[in-house]
XYZ file of C-alpha atoms in Angstrom:
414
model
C 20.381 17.036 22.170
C 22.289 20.321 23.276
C 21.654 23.502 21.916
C 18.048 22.261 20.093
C 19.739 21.730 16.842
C 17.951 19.822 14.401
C 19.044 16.980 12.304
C 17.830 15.625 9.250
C 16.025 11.778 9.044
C 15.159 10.592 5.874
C 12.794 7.836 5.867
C 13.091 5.355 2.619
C 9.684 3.080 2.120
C 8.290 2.332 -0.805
C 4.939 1.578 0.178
C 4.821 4.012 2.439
C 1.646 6.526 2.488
C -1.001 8.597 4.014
C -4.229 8.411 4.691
C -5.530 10.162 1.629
C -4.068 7.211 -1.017
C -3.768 4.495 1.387
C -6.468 1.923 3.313
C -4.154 1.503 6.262
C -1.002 0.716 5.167
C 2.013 1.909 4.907
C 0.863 5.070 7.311
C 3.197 4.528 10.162
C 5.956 7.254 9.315
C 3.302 9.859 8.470
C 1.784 9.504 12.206
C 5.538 9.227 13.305
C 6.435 12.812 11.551
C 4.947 14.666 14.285
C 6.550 13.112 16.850
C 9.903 13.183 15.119
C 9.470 16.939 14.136
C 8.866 17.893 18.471
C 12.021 15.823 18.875
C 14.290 17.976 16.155
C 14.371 15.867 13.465
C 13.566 17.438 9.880
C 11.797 13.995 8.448
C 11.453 13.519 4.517
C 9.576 10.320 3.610
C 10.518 8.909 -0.183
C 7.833 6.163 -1.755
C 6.442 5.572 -4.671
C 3.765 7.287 -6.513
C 2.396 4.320 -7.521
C 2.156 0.948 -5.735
C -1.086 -2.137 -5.877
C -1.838 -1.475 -2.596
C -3.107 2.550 -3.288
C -6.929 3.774 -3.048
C -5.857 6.842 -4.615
C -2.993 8.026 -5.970
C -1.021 11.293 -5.484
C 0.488 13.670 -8.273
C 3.885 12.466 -10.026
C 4.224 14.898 -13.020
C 8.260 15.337 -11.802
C 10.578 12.525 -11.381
C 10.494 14.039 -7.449
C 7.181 15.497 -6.130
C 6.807 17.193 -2.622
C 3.867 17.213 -0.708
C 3.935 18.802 3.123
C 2.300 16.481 5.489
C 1.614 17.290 9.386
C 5.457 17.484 10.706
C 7.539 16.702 7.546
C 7.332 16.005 4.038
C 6.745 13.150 1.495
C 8.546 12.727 -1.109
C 6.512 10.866 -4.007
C 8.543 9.469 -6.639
C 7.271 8.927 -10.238
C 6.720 5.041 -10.663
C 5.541 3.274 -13.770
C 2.413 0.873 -13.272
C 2.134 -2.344 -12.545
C -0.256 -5.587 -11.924
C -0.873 -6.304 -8.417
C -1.529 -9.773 -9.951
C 2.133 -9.984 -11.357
C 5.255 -10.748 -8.764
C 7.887 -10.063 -11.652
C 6.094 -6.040 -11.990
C 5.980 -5.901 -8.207
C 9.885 -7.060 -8.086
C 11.024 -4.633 -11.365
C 9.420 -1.838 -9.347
C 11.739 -2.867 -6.699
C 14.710 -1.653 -8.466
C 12.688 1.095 -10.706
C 12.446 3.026 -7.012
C 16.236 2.171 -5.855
C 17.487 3.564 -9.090
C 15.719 6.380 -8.929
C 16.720 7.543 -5.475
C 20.273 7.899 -7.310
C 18.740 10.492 -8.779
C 17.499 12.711 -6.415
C 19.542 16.510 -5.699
C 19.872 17.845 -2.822
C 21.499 21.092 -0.901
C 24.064 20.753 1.422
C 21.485 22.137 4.178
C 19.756 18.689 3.705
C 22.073 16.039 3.778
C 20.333 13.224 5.561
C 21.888 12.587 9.365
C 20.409 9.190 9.963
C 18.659 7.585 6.985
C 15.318 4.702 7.709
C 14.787 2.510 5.171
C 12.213 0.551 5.808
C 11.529 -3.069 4.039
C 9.131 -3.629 2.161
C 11.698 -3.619 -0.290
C 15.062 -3.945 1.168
C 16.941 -2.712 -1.571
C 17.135 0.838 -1.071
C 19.599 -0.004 1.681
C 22.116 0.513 -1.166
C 21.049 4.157 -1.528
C 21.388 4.339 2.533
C 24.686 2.920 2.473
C 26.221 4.923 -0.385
C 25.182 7.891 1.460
C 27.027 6.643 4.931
C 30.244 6.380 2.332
C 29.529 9.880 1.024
C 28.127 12.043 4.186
C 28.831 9.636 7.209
C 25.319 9.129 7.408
C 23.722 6.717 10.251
C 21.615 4.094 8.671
C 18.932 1.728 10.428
C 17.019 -0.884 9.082
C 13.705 -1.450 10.021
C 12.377 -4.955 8.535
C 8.855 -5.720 8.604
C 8.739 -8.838 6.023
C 11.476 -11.418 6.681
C 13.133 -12.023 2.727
C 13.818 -14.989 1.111
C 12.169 -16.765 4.065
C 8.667 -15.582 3.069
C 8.954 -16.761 -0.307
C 10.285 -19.736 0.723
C 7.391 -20.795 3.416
C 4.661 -19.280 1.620
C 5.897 -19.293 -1.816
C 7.063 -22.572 -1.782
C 10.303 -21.229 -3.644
C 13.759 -23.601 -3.485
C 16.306 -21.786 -1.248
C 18.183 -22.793 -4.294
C 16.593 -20.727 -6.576
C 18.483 -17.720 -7.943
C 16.338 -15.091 -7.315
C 16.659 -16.383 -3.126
C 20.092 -17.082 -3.487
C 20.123 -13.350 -4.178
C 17.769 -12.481 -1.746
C 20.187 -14.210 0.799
C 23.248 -12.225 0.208
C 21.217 -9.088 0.224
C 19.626 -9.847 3.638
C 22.920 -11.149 5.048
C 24.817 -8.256 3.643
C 22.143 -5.288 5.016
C 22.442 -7.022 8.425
C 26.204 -6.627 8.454
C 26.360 -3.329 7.632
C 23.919 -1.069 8.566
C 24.423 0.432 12.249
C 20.937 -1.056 13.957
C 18.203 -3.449 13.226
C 14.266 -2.486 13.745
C 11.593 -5.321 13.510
C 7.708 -4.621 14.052
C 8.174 -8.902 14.909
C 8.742 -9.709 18.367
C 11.240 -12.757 17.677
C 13.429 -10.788 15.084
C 16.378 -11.121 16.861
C 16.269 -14.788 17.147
C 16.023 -14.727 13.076
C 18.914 -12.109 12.354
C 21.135 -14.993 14.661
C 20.424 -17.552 11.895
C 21.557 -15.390 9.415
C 24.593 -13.336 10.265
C 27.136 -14.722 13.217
C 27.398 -11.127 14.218
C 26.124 -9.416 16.910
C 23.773 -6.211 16.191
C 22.053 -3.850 17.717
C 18.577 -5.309 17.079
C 14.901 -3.325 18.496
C 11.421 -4.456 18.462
C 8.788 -1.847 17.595
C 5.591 -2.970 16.661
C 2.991 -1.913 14.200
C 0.853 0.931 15.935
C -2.552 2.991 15.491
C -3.560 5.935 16.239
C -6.135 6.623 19.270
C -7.981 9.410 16.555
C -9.837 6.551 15.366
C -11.464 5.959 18.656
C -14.975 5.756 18.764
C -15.184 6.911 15.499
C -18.778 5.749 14.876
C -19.554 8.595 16.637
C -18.373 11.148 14.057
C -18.436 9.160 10.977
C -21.055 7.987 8.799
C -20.188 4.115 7.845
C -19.690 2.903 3.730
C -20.925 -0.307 4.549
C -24.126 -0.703 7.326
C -23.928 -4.322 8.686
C -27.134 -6.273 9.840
C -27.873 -5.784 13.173
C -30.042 -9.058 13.369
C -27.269 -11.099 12.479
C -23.748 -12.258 14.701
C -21.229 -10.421 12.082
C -17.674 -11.477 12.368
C -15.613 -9.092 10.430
C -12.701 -9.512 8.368
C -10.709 -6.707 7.179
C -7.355 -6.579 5.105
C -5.544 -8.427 2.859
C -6.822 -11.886 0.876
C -3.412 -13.393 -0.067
C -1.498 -16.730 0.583
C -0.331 -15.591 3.727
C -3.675 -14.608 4.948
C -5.222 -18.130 5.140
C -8.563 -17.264 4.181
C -10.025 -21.018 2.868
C -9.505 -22.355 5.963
C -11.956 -19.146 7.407
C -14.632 -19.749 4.744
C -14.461 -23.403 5.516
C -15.407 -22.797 9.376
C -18.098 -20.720 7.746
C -19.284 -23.571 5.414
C -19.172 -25.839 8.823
C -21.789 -22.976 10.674
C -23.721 -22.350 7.685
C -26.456 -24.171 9.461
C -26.350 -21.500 12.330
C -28.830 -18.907 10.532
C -27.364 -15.997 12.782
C -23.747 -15.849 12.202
C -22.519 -14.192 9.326
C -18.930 -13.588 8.259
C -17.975 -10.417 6.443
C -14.537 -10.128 4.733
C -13.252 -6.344 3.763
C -10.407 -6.283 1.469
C -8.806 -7.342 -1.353
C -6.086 -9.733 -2.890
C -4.392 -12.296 -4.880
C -6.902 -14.890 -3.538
C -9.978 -12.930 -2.846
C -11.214 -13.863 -6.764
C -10.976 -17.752 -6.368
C -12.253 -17.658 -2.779
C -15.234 -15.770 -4.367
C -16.077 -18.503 -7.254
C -15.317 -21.242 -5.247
C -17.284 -20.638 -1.802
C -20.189 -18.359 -4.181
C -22.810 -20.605 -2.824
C -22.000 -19.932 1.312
C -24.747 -18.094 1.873
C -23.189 -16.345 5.400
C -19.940 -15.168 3.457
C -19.938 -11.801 1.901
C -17.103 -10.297 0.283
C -16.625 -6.264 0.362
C -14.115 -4.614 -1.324
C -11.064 -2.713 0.559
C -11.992 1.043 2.497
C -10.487 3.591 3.344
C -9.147 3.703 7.193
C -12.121 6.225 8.380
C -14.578 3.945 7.224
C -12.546 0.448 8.600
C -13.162 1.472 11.775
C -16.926 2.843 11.508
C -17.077 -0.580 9.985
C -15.703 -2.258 12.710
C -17.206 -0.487 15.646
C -20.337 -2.041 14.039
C -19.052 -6.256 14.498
C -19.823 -8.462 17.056
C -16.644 -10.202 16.724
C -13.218 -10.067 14.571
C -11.036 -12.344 12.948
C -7.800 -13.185 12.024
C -5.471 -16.360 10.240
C -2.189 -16.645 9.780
C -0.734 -20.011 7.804
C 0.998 -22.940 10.190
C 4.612 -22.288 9.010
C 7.707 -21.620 10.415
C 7.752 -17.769 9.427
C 5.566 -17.011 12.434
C 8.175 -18.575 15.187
C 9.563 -15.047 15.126
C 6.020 -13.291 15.882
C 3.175 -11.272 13.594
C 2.421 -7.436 13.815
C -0.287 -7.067 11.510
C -2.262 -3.596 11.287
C -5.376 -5.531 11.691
C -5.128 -6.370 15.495
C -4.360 -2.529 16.397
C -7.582 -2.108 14.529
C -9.935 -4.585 16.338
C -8.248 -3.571 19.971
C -8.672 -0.338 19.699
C -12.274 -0.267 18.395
C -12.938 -2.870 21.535
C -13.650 -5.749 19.673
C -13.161 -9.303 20.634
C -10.889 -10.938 18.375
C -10.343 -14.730 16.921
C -6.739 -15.110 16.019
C -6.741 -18.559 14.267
C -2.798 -19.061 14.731
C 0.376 -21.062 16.012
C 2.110 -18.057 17.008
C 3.266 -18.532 20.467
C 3.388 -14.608 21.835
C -0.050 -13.852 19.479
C -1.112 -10.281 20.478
C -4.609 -11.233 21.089
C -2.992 -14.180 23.878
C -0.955 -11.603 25.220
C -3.780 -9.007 25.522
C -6.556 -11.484 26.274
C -8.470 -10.092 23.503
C -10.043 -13.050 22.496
C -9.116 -16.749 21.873
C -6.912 -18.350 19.764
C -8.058 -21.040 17.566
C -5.314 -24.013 15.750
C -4.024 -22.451 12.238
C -5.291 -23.827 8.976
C -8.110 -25.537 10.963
C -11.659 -25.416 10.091
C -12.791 -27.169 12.918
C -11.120 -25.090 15.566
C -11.878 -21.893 14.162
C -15.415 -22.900 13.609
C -15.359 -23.806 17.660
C -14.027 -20.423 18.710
C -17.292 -18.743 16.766
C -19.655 -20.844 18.934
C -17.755 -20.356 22.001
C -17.903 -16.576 21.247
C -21.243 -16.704 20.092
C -22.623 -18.380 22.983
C -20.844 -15.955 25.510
C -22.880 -13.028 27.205
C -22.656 -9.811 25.688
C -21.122 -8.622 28.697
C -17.878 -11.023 28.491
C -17.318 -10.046 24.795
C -17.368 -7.092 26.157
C -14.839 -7.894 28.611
C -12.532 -9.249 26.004
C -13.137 -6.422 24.275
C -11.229 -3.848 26.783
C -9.070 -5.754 27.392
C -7.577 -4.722 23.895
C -8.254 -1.663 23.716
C -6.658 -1.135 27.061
C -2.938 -3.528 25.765
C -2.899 -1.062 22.396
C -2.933 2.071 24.232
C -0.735 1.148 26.734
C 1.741 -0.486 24.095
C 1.023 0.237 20.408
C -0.165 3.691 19.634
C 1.996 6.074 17.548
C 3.128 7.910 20.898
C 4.223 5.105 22.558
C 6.256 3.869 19.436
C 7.752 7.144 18.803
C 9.055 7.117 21.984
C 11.022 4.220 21.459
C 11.932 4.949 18.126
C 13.188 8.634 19.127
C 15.645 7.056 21.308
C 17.178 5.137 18.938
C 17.598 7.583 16.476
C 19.220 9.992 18.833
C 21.526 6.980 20.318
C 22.717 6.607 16.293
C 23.246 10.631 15.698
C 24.824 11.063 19.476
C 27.295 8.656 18.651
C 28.077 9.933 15.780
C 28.877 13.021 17.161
């Protein structure tokens, strides 16, 4: 950009955090700011004050509360509580925060050049769009859920339904309109050609970490101290529908007779309370509540192996990009990705080995074959990883990509 002048990005997630509320998500435009801020880009991030998915929560006694971060600011917006439990308080908070942007004054000196909104929820693309009407704004979309299809395949909801019906036109209509299309899943594109007959600008950027956590067991005294006698496989993150967790525990129940692995899920969820009562008597499971992102990875610098399920549906022909594998890579852990997904990161890394989704059996036979492999090979596996996510997914490599973009949008505006 000539003469160094700086534009301003606004970033619009409403889950999106740092890492003194959050236990890993929602932290990828704070590690971006930096970046962004080097590259001339004044970067305010909006989300919510609240969300079911917080540690910790930050201070909301305005309707708009400011808080600098390294290389920008957040922008925390007052939200009223909810249920993680309940779908209709997650989806009212939906619209609570899109409403609420509407309200939000600024000075001329700050109108937004490019505005990010990035899904989860998709709804704020309104606020984006008005402000393309109003200031010529650019506006990119960066989807990380694909809605109504995820409620559909994991939900089991009718595309019929209203509420999808609704989703539809939303997802259809933000496609159309906004000037480019960001997906952290590898197959996006192929998606957005099922849904809109248009042709968009569409970029994959993936979910990245940050190489700060690296050997972190080093300089960081663990929450949770796992049993060095035993073969722990580690599971850290969410417990929900999508996560496929029975079929996990039930390749545990199938090893129980093995007296030396042990399975350790980290996290919590929607599921994580019936899993509990009805696999209580598996005495190689133990549950552990959700940690903070310092102590994940002292945690799992500490595992023999990791894990990872995804359900066999048709959501995952366009690719994953969960948090979680940046995690085990970079801490050099060999990973078991039970999955159908045909460009799975731990395939395309050779991080580990890929067992059949939403079977026991399979995943139970990628433990032993683990298990029974030298220390050195895991090892092996291990770098292997590490070495993919810092060539590909940290925060610098990402920004990279994403900075081009974003000056591609304001250059041809100008």
């Amino acid at each position: 950009m000539s003469d160094h002048k700086r534009f301003n990005l606004w970033v619009i997630n409403q889950f999106a955090s740092t890492p003194a509320y959050s236990s890993g998500a929602g932290e990828r435009f704070y590690y971006l700011a930096p970046f962004f801020d080097r590259a001339d880009y004044n970067i305010k991030i909006f989300s919510g004050g609240y969300n079911h998915l917080f540690l910790a929560y930050p201070k909301t006694p305005l309707l708009f509360n400011r808080e600098d971060i390294p290389g920008g600011q957040m922008i925390w917006i007052k939200m009223r509580h909810y249920s993680g439990e309940s779908f209709v308080g997650r989806f009212l908070s939906w619209f609570e925060f899109l409403f609420k942007l509407f309200c939000f004054r600024f000075e001329k000196k700050d109108v937004p050049d490019i505005v990010l909104v990035s899904s989860m929820s998709i709804f704020p693309v309104f606020y984006a769009l008005y402000l393309r009407i109003r200031f010529s704004t650019k506006v990119i979309l960066e989807v990380r859920d694909i809605w109504p299809l995820t409620p559909i395949e994991l939900g089991g909801y009718s595309k019929h339904n209203p509420f999808i019906r609704m989703m539809s036109w939303v997802e259809k209509y933000s496609y159309r309109k906004v000037d480019k299309l960001v997906s952290v899943l590898p197959g996006f594109s192929r998606h957005v050609e099922t849904v809109i007959s248009v042709e968009k600008d569409i970029s994959w950027i993936p979910n990245a970490c940050s190489p700060i956590f690296e050997n972190i067991e080093s300089h960081s005294t663990p929450l949770y101290k796992l049993d060095s006698q035993y073969f722990n496989i580690l599971y850290t993150g969410a417990m929900g529908i999508a996560n496929a967790m029975e079929y996990v525990i039930k390749a545990a129940q199938l090893l129980e007779e093995n007296k030396t692995i042990r399975f350790i899920l980290i996290g919590d969820g929607p599921e994580k309370e019936t899993l509990q009562l009805q696999y209580s008597h598996l005495s190689n499971v133990a549950f552990l509540p959700k940690v903070s992102k310092n102590n994940l990875h002292s945690i799992i610098s500490q595992a023999d192996a990791t894990i990872i399920s995804w359900r066999n549906k048709k959501l995952y022909e366009y690719g994953v990009s969960a948090n979680k594998y940046n995690d085990y890579m970079l801490a050099s852990k060999p990973i078991i990705s039970a999955s159908n997904i045909k460009d799975d990161p731990v395939i395309l890394s050779g991080a580990g080995i890929q067992a059949e989704a939403e079977n026991p059996n399979s995943i139970a036979k990628a433990v032993q074959e683990l298990f029974k492999m030298s220390p050195q090979a895991r090892i092996d596996m291990g770098k292997k990883g590490k070495e993919f996510v810092l060539a590909n997914q940290t925060y610098e490599v990402i920004a990279k990509k994403y900075i081009r973009i974003i000056n591609e949008a304001v250059n041809h505006a100008n």
